[in-house]
Amino acid sequence: QVQLVESGGGLVQPGGSLRLSCAASGISFSRYVMGWYRQAPGKQRELVARITPSGNTNYSDSVKGRFTISRDNAKNTVYLQMNSLKPEDTAVYYCKANNVGNYWGQGTQVTVSS
C-alpha cells in the first residue's frame, strides 16, 4: 500500500519560513520523480517544484529563488524549504510521486498571514 504523508504546514507571517516534509512508503522511492504541488481556494492545483531521481530540480517561476526542493532517499522523504513566504503562497500543499503510477498525499495547509 502506497502512502505519502506530508507534514510541516502551518501559519506563518509574511517573510517567514516553513519546511514541508513528505514521507513515502510502499514505493521504490529512489526511482520516483517527486513533486510538490499546491492548490489555493478557487484555483487549480499547480506545480511548485519537482526533483528527479538523479536530483535535477525545476521550479515554478513564482517560487524560484525562494523555495528549495530536496530529497533523502535513505529516509524515503522529500522536502520543500520555503523562505520569504508571501500571502499568495497560502494554499494546501500536496506531495506527488510519479513513475509508472502517480500517487498523492493528503495535503498540508500553509497559511501566510499577519
Phi, psi and omega in degrees: 000127182275133175225135170237121185239113179272152175206166175104356178288173179162194179259131181218150178282155175306137184091350181277184183228152171217154174236117177268146175234150175223112180263127183251146173215154178085004177227161172279083192310316186295345181265356187259141164287128181248138182224155171247131177235164176216154179221116176270158180305129178077005182238163177282155174293137183228151177288135175257309182201155181217146177224133182275171177302330181274356176099004175290141184234154167213154188227154170290153181300329185290341182242354183302132181089348179245326182251149176226126176261142177211166179220151175234100184293333178292332180255002182053043187226140172243145185238156170225107175273121184243117179244164178049049185294146181239158177304328180287354173278353179299125184181171165272128182257130183242145174261142178225138174247130184229124170210246174292320177244170176245135179229142181239149170275181185273347178096153176222136185279132172239123179237124180248110186201148175266000000 
